[in-house]
mmCIF file of C-alpha atoms in Angstrom:
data_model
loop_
_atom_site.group_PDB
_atom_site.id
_atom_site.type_symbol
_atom_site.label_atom_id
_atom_site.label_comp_id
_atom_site.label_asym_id
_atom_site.label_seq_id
_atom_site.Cartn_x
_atom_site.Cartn_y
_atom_site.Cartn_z
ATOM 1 C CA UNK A 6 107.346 116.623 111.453
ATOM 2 C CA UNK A 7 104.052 117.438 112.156
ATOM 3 C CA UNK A 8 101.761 117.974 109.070
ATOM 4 C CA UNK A 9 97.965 119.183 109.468
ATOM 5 C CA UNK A 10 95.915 117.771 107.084
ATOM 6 C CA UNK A 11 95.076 121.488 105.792
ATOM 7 C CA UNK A 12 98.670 121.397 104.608
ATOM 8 C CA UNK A 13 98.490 117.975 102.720
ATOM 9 C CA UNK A 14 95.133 118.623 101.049
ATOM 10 C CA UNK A 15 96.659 122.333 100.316
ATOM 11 C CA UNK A 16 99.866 120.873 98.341
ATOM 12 C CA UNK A 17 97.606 118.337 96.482
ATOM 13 C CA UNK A 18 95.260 120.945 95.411
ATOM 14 C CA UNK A 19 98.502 123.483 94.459
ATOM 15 C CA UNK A 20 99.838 120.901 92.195
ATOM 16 C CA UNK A 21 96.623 119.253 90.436
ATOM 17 C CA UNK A 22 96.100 123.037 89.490
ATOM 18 C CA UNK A 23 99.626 123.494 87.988
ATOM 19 C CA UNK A 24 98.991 120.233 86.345
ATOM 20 C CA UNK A 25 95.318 121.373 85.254
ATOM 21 C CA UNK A 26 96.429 124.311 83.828
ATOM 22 C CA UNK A 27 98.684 122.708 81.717
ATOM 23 C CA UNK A 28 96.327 119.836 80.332
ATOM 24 C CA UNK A 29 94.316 122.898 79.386
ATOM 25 C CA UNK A 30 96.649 124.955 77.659
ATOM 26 C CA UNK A 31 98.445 122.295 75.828
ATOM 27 C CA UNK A 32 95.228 120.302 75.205
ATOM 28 C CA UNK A 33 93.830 123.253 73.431
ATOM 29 C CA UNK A 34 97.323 124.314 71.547
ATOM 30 C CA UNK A 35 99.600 121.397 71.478
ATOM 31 C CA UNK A 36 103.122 122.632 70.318
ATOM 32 C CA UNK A 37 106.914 122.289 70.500
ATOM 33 C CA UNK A 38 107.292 125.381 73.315
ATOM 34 C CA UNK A 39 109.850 127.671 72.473
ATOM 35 C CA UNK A 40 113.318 127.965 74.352
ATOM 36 C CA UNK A 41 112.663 131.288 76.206
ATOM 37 C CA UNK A 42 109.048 129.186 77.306
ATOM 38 C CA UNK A 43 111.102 126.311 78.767
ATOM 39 C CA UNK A 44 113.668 128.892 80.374
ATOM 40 C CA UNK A 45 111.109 130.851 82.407
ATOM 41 C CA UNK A 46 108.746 127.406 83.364
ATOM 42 C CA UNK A 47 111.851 125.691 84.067
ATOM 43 C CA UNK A 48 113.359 128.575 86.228
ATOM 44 C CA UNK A 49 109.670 129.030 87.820
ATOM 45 C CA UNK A 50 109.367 125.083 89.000
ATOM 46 C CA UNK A 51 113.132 125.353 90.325
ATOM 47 C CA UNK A 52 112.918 128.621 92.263
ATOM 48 C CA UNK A 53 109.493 127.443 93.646
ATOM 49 C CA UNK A 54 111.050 124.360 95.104
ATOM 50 C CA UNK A 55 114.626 126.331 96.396
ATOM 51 C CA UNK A 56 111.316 128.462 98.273
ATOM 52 C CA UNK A 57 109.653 125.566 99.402
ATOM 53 C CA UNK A 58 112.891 124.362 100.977
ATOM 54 C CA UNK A 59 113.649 127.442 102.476
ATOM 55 C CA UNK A 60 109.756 127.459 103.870
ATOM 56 C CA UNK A 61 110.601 124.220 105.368
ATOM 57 C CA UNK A 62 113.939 125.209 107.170
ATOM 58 C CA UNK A 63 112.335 128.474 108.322
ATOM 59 C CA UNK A 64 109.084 126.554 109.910
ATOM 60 C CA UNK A 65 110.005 123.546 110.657
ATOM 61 C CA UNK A 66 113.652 123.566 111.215
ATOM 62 C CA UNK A 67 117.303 122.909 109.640
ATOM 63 C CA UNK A 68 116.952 118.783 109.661
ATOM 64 C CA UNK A 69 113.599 118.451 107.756
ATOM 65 C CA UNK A 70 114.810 121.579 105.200
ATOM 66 C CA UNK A 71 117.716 119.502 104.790
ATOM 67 C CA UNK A 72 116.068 116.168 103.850
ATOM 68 C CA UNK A 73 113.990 117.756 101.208
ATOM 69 C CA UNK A 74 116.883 119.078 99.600
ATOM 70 C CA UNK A 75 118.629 115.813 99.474
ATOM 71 C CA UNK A 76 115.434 114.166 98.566
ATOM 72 C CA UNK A 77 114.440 116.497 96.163
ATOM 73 C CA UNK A 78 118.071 116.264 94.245
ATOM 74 C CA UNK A 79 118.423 112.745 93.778
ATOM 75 C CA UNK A 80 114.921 112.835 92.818
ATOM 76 C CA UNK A 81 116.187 115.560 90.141
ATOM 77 C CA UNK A 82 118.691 113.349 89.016
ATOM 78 C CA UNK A 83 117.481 109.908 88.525
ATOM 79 C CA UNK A 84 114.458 112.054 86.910
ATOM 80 C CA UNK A 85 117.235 113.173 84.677
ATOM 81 C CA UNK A 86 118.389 109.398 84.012
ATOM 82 C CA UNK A 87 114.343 108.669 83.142
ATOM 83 C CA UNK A 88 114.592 111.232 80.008
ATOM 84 C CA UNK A 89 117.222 108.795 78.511
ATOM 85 C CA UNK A 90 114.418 106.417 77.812
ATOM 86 C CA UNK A 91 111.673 109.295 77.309
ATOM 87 C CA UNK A 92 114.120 110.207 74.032
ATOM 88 C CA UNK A 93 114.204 106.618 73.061
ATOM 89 C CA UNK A 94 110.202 106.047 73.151
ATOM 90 C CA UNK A 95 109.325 109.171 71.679
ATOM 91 C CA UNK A 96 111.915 108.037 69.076
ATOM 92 C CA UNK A 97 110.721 105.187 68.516
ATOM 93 C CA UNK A 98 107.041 105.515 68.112
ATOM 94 C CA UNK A 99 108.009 108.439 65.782
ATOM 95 C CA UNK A 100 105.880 111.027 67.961
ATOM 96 C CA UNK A 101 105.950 114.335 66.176
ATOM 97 C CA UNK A 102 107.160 117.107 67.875
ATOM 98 C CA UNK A 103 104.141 119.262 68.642
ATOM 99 C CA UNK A 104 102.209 116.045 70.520
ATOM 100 C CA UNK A 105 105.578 115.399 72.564
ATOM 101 C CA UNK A 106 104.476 117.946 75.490
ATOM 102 C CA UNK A 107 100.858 115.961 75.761
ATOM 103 C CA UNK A 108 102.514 112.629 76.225
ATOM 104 C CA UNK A 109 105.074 113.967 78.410
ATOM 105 C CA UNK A 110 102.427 115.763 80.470
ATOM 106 C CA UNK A 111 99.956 113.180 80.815
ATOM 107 C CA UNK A 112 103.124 110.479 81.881
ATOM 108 C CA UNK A 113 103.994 112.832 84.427
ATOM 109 C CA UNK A 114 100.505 112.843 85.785
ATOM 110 C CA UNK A 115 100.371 108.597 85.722
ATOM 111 C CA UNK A 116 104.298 109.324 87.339
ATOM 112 C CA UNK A 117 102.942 111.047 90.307
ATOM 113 C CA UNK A 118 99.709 108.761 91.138
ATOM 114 C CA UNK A 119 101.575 105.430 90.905
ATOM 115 C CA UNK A 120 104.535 107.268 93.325
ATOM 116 C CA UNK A 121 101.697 108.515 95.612
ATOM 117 C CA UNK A 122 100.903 104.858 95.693
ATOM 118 C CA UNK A 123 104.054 104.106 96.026
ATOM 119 C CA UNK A 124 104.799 106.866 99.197
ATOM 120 C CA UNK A 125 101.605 105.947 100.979
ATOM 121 C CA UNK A 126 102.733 101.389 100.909
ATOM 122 C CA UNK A 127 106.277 102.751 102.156
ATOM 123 C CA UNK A 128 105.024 105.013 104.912
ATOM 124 C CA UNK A 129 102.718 102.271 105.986
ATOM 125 C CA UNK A 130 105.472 99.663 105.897
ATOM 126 C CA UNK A 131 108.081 101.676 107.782
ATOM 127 C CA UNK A 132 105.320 102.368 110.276
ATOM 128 C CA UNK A 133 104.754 98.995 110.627
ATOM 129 C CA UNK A 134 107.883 96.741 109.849
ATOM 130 C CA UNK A 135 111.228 98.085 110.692
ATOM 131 C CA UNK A 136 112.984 95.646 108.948
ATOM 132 C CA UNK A 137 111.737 97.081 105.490
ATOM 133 C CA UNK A 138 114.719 99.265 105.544
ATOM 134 C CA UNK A 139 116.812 95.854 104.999
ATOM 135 C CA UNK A 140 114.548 95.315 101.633
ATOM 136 C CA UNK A 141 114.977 98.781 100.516
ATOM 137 C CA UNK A 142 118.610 99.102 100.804
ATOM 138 C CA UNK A 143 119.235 95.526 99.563
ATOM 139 C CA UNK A 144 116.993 96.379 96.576
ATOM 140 C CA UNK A 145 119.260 99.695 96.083
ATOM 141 C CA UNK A 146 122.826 98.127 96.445
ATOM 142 C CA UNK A 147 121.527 95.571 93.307
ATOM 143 C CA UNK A 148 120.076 98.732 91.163
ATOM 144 C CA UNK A 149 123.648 100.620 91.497
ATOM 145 C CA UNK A 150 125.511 96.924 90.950
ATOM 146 C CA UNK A 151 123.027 96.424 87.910
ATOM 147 C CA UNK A 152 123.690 100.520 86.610
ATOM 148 C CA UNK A 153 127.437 100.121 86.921
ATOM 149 C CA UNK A 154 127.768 96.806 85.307
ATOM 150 C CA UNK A 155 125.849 98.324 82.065
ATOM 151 C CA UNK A 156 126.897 101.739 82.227
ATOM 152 C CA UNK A 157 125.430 103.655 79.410
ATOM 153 C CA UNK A 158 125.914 100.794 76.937
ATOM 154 C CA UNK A 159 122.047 99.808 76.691
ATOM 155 C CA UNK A 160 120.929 103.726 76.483
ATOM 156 C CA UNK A 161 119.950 103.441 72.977
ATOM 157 C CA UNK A 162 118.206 99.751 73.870
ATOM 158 C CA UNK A 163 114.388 100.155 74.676
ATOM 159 C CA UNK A 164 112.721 96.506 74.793
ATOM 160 C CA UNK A 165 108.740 97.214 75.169
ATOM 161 C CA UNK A 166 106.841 96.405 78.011
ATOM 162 C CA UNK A 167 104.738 93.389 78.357
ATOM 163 C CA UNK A 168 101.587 95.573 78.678
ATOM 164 C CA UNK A 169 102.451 97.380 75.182
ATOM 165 C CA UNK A 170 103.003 94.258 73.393
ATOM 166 C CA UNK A 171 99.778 92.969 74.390
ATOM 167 C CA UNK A 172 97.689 96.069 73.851
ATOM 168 C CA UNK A 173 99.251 96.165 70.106
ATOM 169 C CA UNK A 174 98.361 92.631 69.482
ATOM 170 C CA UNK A 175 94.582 92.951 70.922
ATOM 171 C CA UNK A 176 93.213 96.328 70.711
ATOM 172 C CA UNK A 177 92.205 98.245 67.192
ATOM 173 C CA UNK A 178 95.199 100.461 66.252
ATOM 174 C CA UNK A 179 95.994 103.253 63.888
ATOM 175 C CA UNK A 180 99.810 103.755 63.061
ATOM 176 C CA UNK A 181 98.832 107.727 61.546
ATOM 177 C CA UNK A 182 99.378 110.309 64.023
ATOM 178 C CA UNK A 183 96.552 112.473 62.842
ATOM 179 C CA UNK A 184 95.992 114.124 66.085
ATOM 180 C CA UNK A 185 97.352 114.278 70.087
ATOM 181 C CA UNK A 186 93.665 112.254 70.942
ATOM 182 C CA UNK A 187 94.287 108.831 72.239
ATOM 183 C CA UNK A 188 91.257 107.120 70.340
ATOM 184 C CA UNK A 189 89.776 108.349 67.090
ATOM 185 C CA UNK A 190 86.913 106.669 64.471
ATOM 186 C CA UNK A 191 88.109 105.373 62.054
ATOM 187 C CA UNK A 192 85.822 103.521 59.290
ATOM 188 C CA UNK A 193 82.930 103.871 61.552
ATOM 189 C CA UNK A 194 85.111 101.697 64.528
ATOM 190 C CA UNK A 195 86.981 103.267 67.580
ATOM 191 C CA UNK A 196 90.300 102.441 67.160
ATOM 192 C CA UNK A 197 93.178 103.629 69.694
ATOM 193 C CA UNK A 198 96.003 105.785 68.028
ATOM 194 C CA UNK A 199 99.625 105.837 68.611
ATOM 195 C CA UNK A 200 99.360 108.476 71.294
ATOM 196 C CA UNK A 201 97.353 105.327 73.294
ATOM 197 C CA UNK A 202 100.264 103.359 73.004
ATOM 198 C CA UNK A 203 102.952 105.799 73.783
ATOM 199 C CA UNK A 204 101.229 107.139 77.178
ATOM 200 C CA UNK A 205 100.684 103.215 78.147
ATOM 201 C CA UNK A 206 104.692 103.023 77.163
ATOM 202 C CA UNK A 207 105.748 106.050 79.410
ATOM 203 C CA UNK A 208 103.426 104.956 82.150
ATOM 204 C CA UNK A 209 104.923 101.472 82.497
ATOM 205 C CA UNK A 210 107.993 103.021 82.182
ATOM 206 C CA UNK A 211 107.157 105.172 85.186
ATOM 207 C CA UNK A 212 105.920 102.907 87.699
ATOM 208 C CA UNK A 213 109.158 100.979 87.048
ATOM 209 C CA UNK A 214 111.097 104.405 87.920
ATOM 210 C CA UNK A 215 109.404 104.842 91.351
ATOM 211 C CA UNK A 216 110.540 101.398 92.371
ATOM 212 C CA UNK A 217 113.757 102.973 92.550
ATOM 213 C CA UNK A 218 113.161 106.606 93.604
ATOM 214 C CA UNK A 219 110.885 105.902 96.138
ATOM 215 C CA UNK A 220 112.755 103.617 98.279
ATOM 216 C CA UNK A 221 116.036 105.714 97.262
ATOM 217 C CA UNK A 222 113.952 109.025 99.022
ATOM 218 C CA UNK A 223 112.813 106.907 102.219
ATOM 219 C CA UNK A 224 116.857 106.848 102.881
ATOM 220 C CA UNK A 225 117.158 110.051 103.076
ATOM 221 C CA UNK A 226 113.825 111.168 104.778
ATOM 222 C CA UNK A 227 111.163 109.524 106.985
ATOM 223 C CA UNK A 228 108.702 112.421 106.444
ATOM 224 C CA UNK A 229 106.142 111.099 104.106
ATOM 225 C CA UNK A 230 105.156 115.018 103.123
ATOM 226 C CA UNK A 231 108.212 115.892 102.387
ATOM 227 C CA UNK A 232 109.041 112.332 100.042
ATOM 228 C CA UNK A 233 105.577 113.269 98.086
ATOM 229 C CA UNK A 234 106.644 116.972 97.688
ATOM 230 C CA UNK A 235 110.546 116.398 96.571
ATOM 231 C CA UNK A 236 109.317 114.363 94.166
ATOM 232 C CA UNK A 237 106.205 116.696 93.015
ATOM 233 C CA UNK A 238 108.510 119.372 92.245
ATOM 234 C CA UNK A 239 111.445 117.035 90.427
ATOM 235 C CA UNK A 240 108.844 116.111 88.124
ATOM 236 C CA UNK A 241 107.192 119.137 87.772
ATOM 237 C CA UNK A 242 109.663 120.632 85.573
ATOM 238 C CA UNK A 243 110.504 117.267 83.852
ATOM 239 C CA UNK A 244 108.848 118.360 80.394
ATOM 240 C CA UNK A 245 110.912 121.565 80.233
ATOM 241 C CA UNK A 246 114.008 119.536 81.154
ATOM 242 C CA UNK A 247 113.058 117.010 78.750
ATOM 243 C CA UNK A 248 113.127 119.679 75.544
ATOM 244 C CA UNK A 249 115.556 121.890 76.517
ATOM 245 C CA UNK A 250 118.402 119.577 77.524
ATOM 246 C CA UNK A 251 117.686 116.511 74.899
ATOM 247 C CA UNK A 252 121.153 117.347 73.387
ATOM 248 C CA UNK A 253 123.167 117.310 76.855
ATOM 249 C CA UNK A 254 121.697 114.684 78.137
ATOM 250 C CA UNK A 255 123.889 112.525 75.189
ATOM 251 C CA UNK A 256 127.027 114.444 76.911
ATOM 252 C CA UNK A 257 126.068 113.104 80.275
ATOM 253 C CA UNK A 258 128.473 110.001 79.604
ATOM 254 C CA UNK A 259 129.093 109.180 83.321
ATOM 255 C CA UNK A 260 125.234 109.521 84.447
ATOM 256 C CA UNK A 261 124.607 106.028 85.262
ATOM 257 C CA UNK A 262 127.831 105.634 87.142
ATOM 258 C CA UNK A 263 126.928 108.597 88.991
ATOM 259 C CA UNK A 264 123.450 107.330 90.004
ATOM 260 C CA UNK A 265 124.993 103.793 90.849
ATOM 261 C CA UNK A 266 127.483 105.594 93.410
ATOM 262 C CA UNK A 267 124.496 108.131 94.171
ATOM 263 C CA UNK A 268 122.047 104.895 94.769
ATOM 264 C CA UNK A 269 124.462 102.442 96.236
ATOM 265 C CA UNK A 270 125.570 104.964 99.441
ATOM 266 C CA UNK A 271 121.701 105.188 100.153
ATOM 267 C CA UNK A 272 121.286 101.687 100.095
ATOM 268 C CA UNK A 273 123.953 101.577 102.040
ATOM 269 C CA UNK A 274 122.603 104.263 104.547
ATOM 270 C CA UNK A 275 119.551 102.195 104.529
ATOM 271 C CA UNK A 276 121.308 98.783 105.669
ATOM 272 C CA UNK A 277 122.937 100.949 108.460
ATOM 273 C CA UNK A 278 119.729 102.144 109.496
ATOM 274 C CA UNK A 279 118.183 98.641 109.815
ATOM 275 C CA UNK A 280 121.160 97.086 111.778
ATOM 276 C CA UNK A 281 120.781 100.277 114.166
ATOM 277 C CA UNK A 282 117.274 99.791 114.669
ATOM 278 C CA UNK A 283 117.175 96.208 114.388
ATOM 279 C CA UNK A 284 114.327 93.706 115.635
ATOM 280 C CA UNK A 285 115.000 90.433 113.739
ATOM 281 C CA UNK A 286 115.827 87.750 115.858
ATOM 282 C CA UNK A 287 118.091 85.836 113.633
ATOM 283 C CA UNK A 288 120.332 89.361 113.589
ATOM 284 C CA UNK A 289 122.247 89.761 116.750
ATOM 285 C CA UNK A 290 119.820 87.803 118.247
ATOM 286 C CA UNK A 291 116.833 91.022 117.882
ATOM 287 C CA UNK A 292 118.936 93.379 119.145
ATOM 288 C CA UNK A 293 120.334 96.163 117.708
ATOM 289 C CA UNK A 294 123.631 96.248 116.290
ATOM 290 C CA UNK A 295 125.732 98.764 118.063
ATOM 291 C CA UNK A 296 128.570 99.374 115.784
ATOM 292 C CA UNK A 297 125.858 100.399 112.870
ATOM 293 C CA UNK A 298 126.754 104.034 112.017
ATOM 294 C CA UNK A 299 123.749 106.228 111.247
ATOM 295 C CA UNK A 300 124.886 109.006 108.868
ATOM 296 C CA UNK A 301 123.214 112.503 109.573
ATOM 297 C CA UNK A 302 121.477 113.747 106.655
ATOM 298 C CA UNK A 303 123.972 116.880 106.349
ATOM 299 C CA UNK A 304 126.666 114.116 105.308
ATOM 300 C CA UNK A 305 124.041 112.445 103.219
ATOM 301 C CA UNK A 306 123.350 116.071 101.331
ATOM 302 C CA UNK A 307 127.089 116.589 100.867
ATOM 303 C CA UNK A 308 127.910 113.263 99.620
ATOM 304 C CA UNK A 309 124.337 113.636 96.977
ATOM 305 C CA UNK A 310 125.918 117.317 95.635
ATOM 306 C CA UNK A 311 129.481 116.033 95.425
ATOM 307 C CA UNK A 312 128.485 113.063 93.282
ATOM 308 C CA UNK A 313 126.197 114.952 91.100
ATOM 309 C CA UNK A 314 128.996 117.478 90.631
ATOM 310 C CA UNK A 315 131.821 114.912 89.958
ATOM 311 C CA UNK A 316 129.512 113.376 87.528
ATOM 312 C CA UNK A 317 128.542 116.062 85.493
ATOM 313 C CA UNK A 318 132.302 117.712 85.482
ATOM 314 C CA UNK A 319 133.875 114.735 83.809
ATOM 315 C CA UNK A 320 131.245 113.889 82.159
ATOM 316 C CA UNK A 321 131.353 117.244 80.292
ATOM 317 C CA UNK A 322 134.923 116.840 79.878
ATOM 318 C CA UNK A 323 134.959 113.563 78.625
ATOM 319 C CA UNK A 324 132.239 114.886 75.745
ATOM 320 C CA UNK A 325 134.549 117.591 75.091
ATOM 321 C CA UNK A 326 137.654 115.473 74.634
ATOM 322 C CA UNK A 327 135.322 112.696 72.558
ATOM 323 C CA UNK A 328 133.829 115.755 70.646
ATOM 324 C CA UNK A 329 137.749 117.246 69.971
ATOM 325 C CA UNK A 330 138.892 113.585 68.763
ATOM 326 C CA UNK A 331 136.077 113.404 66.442
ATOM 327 C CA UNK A 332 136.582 116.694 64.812
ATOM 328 C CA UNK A 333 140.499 115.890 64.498
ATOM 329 C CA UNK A 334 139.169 112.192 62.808
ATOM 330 C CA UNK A 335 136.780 114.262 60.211
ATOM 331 C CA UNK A 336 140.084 116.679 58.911
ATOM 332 C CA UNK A 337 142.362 114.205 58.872
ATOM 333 C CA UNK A 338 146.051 114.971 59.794
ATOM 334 C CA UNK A 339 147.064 118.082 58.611
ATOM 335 C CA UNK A 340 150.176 118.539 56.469
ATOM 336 C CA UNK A 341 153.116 120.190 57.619
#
């Protein structure tokens, strides 16, 4: 796929302004938004992308159009998984409603430089070292094994980073949320304010994320524009998501199992990718392996939408049935 560097330097500049104009409007008016506000920026950041996509079939053909849209859903979804422990830090550092949208914002911002990192050391390493693909996969057949073996017993379980514990124990801190700032005066000394430690939370919290979703991405696309623009738009619209679905997200009961299938076929992808293009010696003596399938990314996209569908169906029946039980436990049995 051949990108000018017009094009790259276009996309940056199109999304620091989205995300510019809304550090200004929520820095000057931080609020809970309304539902009809989510509905319309929510529907806005997905119809953009479903555009983008199309852009990309139209100019630069069916097989790159394709890989964003696989990228760009599992992106989606294991953005989806992130709010989980969004809802539990906001939770637990007690962050009032109205500041929620600045600490999501600015965590999306720190979520999007540490993945650019993250793109840019992949791109460079796939370049470079075909047997990266073996780490990758490897890495993303143990993060399905890990989400399966938990499944969403831990979701209510948030153990603070290293980083967080040692800022709390060193730095001047306030425990009043008197404002969204991140540092205040207090008593004539700069002190840091809860809103400090919550953005330091989230962006921890975020650079652990992209050690999954960026080698789960490379899987499905090669294309470094198109891994930094899938996941540019899935977390684009992650604050809406993040306020409007905070109750479903509780119904989602088979999420992790669904991202452990979703992860462990593109590790698996990955794997078969390496053998196929193998160069290590000690593997079939360097060459490469013959019997390796690659699966086409129109299989790949298939598989991605038939897992997320699965997942969410029985989830939402399962929360139905769990919901129906409950309401039958609260009446007790009826007399005849």
């Amino acid at each position: 796929m051949d990108v000018s560097p017009l094009i790259w330097w276009l996309t940056i500049g199109i999304a620091s302004a989205v995300l510019l104009f809304d550090v200004l409007v929520i820095g000057r008016r931080p609020h809970e938004p309304s539902r009809r506000e989510l509905i319309v920026a929510l529907s806005v950041y997905i119809g953009l992308a479903i555009l983008f996509g199309i852009g990309v079939f139209v100019f630069s053909g069916p097989k790159y159009g394709t890989e964003f849209f696989a990228g760009w859903l599992t992106e989606y979804s294991l953005s989806v998984d992130n709010l989980f422990i969004f809802i539990i830090i906001m939770s637990k550092f007690a962050v009032p409603r109205q500041y929620q949208q600045k600490a999501l914002l600015i965590g999306i911002i720190l979520a999007l430089v540490f993945r650019g990192i993250f793109i840019a050391v992949g791109a460079a390493a796939i370049e470079n070292f075909s047997w990266v693909f073996y780490l990758f996969g490897a890495f993303l057949i143990y993060t399905a094994v890990k989400l399966a073996l938990e499944g969403g017993e831990d979701e209510d379980e948030y153990e603070e980073p290293a980083v967080v514990k040692f800022l709390e124990r060193h730095i001047p801190l306030t425990s009043q949320w008197t404002s969204a700032k991140m540092f205040i005066r207090e008593n004539g000394k700069r002190v840091a304010t809860p809103m400090f430690v919550v953005i330091c939370a989230l962006g921890t919290t975020d650079l652990l994320f992209a050690l999954d979703s960026i080698p789960a991405i490379y899987g499905l696309t090669k294309e470094p524009y198109l891994v930094l623009t899938a996941n540019i738009f899935a977390l684009m619209g992650l604050r809406q998501l993040y306020f409007l679905i905070g109750g479903l997200l509780e119904r989602l009961v088979y999420l992790s199992y669904g991202l452990a299938v979703l992860l462990g076929f593109i590790g698996l992808k990955l794997v078969f990718h390496a053998l196929h293009e193998n160069e290590l010696p000690f593997i079939n003596g360097g060459h490469h392996v013959e019997w390796a399938p690659e699966v086409s990314i129109e299989v790949s996209l298939s598989v991605i939408v038939g897992i997320l569908a699965i997942t969410t169906i029985l989830s939402l029946l399962k929360s139905r049935s769990m919901s129906a039980k409950e309401r039958d436990d609260a009446t007790g049995p009826r007399s005849m």
